[in-house]
Coordinates of N, CA and C and ligand atoms in Angstrom, one line a residue:
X1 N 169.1 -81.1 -95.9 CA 168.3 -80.0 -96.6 C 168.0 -80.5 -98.0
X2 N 166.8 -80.3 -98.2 CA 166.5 -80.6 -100.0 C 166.9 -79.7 -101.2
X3 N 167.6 -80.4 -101.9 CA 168.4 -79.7 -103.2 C 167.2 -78.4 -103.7
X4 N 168.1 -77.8 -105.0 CA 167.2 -76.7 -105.3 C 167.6 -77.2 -107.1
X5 N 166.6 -76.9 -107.8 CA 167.3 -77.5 -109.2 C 166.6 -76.4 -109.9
X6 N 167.2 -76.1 -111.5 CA 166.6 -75.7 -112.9 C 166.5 -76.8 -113.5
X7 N 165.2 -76.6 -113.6 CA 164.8 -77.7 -114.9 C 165.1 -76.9 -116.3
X8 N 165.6 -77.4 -117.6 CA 165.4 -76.7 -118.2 C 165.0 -77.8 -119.4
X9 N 163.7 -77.0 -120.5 CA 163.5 -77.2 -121.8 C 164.8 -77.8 -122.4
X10 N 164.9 -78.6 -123.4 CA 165.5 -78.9 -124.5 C 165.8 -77.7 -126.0
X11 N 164.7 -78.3 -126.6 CA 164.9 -77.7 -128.1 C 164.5 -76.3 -127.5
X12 N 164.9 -75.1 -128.1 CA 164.4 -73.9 -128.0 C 165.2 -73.0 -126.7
X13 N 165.8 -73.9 -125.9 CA 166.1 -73.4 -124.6 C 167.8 -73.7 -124.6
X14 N 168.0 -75.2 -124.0 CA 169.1 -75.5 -124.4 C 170.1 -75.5 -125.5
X15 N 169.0 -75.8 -126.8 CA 169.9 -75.2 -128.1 C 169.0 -75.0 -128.5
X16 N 169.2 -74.7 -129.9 CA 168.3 -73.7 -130.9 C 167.5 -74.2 -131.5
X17 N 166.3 -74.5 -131.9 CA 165.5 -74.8 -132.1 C 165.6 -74.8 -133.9
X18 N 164.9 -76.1 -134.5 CA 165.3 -75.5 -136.0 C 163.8 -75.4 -136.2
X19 N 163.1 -73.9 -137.1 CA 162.3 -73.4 -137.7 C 162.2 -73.6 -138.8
X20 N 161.2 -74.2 -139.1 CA 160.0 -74.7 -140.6 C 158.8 -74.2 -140.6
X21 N 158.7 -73.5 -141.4 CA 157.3 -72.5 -141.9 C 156.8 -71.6 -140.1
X22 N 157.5 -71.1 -139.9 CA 157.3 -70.2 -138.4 C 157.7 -70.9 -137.4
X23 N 157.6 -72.5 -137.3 CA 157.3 -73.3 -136.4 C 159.0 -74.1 -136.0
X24 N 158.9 -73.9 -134.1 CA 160.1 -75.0 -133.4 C 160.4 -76.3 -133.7
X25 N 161.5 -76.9 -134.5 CA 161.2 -78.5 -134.2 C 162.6 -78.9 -133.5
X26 N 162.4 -80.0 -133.0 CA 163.6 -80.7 -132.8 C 164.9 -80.8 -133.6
X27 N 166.4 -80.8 -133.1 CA 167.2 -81.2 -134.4 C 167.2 -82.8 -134.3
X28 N 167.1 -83.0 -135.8 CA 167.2 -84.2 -135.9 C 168.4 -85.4 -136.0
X29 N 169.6 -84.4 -136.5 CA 170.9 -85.5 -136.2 C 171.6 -84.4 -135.5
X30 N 173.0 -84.6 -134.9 CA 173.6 -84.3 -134.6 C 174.4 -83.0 -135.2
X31 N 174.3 -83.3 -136.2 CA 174.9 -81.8 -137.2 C 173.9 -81.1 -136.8
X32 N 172.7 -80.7 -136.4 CA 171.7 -80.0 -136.5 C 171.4 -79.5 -134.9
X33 N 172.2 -80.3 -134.3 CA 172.5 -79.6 -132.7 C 173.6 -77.8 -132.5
X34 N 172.1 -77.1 -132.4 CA 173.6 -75.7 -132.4 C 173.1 -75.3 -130.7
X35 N 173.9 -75.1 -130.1 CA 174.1 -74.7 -128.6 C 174.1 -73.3 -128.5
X36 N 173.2 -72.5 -127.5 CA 173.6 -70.7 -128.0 C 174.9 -70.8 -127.0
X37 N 175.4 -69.1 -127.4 CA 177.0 -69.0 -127.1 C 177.1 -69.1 -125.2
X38 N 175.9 -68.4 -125.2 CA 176.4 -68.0 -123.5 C 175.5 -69.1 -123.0
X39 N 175.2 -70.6 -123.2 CA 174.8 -71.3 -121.9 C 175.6 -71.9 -121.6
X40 N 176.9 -72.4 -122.0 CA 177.7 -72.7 -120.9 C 177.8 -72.3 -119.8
X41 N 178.4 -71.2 -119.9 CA 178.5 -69.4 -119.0 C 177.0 -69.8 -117.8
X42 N 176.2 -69.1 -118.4 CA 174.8 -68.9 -117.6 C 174.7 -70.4 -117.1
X43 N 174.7 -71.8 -117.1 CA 175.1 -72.8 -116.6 C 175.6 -73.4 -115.3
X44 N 176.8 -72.6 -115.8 CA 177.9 -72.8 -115.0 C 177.9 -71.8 -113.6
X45 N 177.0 -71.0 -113.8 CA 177.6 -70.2 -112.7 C 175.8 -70.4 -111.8
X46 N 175.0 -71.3 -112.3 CA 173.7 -71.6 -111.7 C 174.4 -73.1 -111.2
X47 N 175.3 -73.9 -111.5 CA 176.1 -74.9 -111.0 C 176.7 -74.7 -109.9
X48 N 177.4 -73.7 -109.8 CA 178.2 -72.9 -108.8 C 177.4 -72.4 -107.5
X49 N 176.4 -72.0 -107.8 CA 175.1 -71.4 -106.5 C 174.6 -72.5 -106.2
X50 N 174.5 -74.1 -107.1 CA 174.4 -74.8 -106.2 C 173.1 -75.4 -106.6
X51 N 172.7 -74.8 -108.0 CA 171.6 -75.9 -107.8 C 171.5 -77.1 -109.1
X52 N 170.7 -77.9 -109.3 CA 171.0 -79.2 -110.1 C 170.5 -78.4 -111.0
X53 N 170.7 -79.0 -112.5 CA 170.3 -78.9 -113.6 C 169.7 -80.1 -114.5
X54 N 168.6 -80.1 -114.6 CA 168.2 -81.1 -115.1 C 167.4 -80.9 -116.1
X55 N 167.6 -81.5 -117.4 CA 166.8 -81.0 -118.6 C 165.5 -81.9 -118.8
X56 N 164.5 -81.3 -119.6 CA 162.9 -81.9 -119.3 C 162.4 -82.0 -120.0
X57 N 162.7 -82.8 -121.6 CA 162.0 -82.6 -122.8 C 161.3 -83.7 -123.0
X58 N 159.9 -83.4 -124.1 CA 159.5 -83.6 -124.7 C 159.8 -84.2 -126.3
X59 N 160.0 -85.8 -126.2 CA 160.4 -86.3 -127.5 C 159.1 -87.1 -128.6
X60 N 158.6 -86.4 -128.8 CA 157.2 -87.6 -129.3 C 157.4 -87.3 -130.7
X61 N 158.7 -88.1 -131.5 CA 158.9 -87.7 -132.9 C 159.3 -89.8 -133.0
X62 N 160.1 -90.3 -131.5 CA 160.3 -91.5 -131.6 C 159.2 -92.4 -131.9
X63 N 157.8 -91.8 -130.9 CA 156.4 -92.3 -130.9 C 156.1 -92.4 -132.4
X64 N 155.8 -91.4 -133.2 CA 155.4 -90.6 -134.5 C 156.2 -91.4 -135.8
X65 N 157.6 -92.4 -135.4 CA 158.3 -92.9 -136.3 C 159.4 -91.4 -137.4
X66 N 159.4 -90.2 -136.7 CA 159.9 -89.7 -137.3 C 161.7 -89.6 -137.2
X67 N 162.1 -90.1 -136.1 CA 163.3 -90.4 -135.5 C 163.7 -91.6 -134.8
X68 N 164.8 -91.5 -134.6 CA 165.1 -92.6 -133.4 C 165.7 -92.4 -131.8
X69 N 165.3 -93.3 -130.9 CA 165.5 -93.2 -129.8 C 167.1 -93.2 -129.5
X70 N 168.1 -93.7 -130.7 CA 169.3 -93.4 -130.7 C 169.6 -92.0 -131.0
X71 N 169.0 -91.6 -131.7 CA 169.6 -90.3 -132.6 C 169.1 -89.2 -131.0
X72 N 168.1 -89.1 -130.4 CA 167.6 -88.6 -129.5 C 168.9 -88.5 -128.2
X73 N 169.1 -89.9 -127.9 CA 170.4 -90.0 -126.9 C 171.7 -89.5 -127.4
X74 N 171.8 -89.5 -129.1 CA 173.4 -89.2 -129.1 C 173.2 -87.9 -128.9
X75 N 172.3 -86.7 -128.7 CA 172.2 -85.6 -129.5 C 172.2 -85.4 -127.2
X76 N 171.6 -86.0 -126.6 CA 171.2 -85.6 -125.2 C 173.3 -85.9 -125.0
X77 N 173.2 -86.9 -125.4 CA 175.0 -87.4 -124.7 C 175.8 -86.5 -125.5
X78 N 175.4 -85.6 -126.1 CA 176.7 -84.8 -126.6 C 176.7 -83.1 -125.3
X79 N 175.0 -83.0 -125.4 CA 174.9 -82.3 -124.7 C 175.4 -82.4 -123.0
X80 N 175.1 -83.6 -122.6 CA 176.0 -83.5 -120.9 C 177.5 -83.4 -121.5
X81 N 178.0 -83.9 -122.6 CA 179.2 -83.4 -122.5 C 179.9 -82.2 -122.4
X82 N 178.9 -81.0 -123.2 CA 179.3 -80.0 -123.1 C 178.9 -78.9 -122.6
X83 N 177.8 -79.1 -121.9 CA 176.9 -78.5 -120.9 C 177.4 -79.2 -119.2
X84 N 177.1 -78.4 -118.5 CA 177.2 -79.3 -116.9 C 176.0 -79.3 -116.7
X85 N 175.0 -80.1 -117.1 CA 174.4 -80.6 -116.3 C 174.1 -82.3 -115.7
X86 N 173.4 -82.2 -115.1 CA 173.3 -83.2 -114.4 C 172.5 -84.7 -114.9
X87 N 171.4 -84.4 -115.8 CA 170.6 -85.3 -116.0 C 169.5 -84.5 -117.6
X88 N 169.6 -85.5 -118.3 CA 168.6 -85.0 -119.5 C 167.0 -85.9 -118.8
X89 N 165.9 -85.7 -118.9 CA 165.5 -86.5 -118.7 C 163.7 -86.7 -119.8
X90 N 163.7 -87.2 -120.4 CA 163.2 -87.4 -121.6 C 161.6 -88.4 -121.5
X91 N 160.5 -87.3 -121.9 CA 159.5 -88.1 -122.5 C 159.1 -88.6 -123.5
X92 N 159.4 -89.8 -124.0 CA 159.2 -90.4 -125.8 C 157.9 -90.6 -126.0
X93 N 156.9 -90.1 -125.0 CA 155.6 -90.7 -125.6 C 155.0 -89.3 -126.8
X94 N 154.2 -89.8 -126.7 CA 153.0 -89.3 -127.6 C 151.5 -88.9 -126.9
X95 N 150.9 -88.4 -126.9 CA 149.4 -87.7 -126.5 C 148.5 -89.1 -125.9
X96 N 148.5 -90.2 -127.2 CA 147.5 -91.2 -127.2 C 148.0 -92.3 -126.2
X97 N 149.4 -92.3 -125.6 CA 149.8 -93.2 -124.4 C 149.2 -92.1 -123.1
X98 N 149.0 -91.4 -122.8 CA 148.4 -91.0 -121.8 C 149.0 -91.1 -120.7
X99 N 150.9 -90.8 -121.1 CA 151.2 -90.6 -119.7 C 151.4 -89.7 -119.0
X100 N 152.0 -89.4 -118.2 CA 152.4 -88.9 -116.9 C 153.4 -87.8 -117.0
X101 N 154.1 -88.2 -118.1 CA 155.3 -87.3 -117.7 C 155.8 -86.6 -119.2
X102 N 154.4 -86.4 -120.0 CA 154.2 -85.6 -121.3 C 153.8 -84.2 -121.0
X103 N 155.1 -83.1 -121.0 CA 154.3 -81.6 -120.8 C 153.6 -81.3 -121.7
X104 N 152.4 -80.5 -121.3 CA 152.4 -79.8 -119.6 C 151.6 -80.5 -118.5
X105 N 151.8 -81.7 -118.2 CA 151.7 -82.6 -117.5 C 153.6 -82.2 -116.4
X106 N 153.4 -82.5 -115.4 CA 154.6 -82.3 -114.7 C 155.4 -83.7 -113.9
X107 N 155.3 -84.5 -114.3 CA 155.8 -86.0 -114.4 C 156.9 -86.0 -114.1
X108 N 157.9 -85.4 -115.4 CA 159.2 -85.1 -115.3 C 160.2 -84.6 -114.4
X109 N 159.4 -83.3 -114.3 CA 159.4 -82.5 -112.7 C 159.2 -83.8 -111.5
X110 N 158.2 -83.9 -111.0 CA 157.8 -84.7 -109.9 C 158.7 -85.6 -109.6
X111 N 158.8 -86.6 -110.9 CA 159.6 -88.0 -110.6 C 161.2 -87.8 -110.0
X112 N 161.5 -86.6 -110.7 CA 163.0 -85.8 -110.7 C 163.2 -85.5 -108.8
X113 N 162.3 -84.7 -108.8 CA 162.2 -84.5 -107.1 C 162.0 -85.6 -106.3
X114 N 161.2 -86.6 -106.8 CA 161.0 -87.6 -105.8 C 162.6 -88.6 -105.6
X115 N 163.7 -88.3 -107.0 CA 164.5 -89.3 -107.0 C 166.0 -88.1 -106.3
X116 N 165.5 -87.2 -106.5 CA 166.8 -86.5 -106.1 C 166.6 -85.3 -104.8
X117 N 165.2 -85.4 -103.8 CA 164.4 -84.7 -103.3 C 164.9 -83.1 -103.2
X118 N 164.3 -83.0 -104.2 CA 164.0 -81.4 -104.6 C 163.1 -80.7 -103.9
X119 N 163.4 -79.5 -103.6 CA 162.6 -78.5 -102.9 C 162.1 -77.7 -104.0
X120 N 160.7 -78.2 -104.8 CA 160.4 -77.6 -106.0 C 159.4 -75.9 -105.9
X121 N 159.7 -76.2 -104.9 CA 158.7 -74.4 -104.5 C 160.2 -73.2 -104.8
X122 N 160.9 -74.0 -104.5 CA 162.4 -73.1 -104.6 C 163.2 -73.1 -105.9
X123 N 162.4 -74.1 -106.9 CA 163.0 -74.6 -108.2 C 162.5 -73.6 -109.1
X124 N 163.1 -73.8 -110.7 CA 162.5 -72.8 -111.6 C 162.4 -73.7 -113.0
X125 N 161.7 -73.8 -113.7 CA 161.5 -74.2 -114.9 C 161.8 -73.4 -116.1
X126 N 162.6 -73.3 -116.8 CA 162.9 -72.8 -118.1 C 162.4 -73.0 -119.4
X127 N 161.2 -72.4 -119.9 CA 161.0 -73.0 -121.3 C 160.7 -72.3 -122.3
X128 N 160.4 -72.9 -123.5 CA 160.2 -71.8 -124.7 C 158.9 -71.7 -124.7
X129 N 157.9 -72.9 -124.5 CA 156.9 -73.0 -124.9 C 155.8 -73.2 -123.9
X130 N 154.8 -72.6 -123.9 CA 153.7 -72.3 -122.8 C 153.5 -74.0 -121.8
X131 N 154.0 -74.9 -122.5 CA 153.3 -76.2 -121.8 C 154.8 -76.3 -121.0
X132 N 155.8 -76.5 -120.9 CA 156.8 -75.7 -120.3 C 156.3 -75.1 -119.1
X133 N 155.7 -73.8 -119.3 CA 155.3 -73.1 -118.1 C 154.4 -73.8 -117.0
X134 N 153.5 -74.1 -117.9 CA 152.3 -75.3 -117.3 C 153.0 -76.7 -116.5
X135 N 153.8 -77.2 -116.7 CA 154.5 -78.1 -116.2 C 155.1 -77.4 -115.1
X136 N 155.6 -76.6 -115.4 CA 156.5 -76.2 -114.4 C 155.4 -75.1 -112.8
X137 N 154.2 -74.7 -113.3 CA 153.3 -74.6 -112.6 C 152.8 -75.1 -111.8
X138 N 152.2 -76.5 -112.4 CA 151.8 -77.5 -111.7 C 152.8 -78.5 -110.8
X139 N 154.0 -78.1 -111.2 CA 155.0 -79.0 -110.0 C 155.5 -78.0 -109.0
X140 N 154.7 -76.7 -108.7 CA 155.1 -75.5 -108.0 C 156.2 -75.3 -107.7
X141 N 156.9 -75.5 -109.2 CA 158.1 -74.4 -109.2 C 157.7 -72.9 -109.8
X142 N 159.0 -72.2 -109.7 CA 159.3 -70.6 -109.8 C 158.8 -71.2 -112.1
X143 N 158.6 -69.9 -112.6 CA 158.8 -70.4 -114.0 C 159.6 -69.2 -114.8
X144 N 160.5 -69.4 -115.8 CA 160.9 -68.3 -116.9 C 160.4 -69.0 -118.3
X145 N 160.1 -67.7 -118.7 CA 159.6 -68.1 -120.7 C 160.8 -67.3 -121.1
X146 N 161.4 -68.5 -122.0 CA 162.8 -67.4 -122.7 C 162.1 -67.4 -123.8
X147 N 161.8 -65.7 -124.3 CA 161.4 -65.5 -125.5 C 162.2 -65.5 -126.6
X148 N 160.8 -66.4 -127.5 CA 161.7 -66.4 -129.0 C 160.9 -66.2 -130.2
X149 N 161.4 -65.9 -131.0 CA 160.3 -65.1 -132.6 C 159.1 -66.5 -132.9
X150 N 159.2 -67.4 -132.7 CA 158.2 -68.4 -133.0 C 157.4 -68.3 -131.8
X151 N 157.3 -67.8 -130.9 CA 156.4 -68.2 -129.6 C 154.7 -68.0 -129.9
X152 N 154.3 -68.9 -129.3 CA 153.0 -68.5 -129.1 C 152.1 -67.9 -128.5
X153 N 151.4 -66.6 -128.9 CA 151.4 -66.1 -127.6 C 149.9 -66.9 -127.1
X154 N 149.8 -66.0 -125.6 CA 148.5 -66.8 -125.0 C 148.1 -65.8 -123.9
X155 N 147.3 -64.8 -123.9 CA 147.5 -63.8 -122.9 C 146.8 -64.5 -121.5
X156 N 146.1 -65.4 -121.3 CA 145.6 -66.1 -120.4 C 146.7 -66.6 -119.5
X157 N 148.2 -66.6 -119.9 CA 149.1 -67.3 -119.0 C 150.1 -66.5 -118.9
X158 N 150.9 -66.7 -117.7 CA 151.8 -66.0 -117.0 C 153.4 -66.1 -116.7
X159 N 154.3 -66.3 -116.7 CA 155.5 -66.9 -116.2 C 155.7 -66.3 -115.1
X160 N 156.2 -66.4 -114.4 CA 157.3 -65.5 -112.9 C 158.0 -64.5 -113.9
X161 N 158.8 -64.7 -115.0 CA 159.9 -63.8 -115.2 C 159.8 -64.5 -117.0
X162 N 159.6 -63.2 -117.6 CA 160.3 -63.7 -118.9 C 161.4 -62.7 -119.7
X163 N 162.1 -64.2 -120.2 CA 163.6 -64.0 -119.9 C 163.8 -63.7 -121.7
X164 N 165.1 -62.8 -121.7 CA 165.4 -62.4 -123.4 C 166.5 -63.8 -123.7
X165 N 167.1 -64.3 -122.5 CA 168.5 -65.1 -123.0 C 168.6 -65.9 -121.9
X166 N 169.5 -67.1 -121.7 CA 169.8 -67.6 -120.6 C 170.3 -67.1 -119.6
X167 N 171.4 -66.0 -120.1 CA 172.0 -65.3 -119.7 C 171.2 -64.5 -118.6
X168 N 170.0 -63.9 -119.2 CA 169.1 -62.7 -118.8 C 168.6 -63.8 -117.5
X169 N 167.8 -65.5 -117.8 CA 167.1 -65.9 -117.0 C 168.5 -66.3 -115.8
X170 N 169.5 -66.5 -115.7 CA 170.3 -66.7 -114.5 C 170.5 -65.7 -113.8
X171 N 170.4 -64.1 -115.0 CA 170.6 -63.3 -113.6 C 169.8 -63.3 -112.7
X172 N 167.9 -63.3 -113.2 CA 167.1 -63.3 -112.2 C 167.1 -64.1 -111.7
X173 N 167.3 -65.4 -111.8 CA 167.5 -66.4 -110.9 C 168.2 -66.0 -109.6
X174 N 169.3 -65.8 -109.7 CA 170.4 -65.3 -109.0 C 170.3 -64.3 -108.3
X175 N 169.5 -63.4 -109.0 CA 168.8 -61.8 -107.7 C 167.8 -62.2 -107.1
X176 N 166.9 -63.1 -107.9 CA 165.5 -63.5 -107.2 C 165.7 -64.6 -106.0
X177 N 166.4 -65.5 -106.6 CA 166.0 -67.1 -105.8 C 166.7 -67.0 -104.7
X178 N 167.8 -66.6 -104.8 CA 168.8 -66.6 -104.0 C 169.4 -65.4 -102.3
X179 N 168.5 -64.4 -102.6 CA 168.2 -63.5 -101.9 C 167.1 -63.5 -101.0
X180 N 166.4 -64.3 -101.6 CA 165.1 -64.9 -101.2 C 165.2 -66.0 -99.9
X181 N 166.4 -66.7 -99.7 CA 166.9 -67.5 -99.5 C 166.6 -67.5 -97.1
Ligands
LIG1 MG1 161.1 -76.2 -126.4
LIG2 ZN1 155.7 -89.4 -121.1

């Protein structure tokens, strides 16, 4: 039988996003990694029902020369340490490489399913930010927008379920996905 996974966002989702003039950015070193309180919890008990967790971010700060491809892994390796998940799995491009696996392009997603065969109609995507959703659309998973005071709105687009907390997005997961079953 084919697995069932959460994908989830990085910055904004998995930890907190740092805010400059309204706007989400990545943390840049490791001091600047804050985790919110309940995703272990909300995690852990989406680990427990059984489905993978796999994170799906967007890094185009390595492309841009604003960071490094080290600082990006120590900040992803501290996170499997303290999170259960399964796999970070990271786009370093930029717009002008034209690949595949830059949300909201669904690359990430796809490649993830194809290596770990995911039943992505039964999967859910987690994100802060509308391209997030769109990725997670186009790889015909379930989607949650965990809202946050920087968001953008966009009344043209839709999630499945938007969520106040992680917390909030496992319950529905867990009444929706799984009942469904
Ligand atoms: Mg984000
Ligand atoms: Zn890419």
């Amino acid at each position: 039988m084919k697995q069932r996974a959460i994908f989830l966002d990085r910055d904004g989702v998995l930890n907190h996003a740092i805010i400059k003039n309204g706007k989400p950015f990545a943390p840049l070193t490791l001091d600047e990694l804050s985790i919110p309180d309940d995703a272990f919890a909300a995690l852990s008990r989406l680990k427990v029902a059984g489905f993978l967790l796999i994170g799906a971010t967007n890094q185009p700060d390595v492309a841009r020369g604003t960071t490094t491809r080290e600082t990006i892994e120590a900040i992803n390796a501290r996170m499997m340490e303290v999170l259960p998940l399964d796999e970070i799995r990271v786009c370093f491009h930029d717009d002008s490489h034209q690949c595949l696996c830059r949300k909201p392009l669904p690359g990430l997603l796809t490649q993830a399913a194809a290596d770990f065969k995911i039943d992505l109609n039964n999967s859910v995507m987690i994100g802060d930010r509308w391209k997030d959703i769109d990725a997670g659309q186009r790889a015909g998973c379930q989607t949650i927008l965990l809202r946050q005071d920087y968001q953008e709105e966009d009344t043209t687009k839709t999630a499945s379920y938007t969520a106040s907390s992680l917390t909030d997005a496992t319950n529905w997961i867990l009444t929706t996905l799984i009942e469904k079953r």
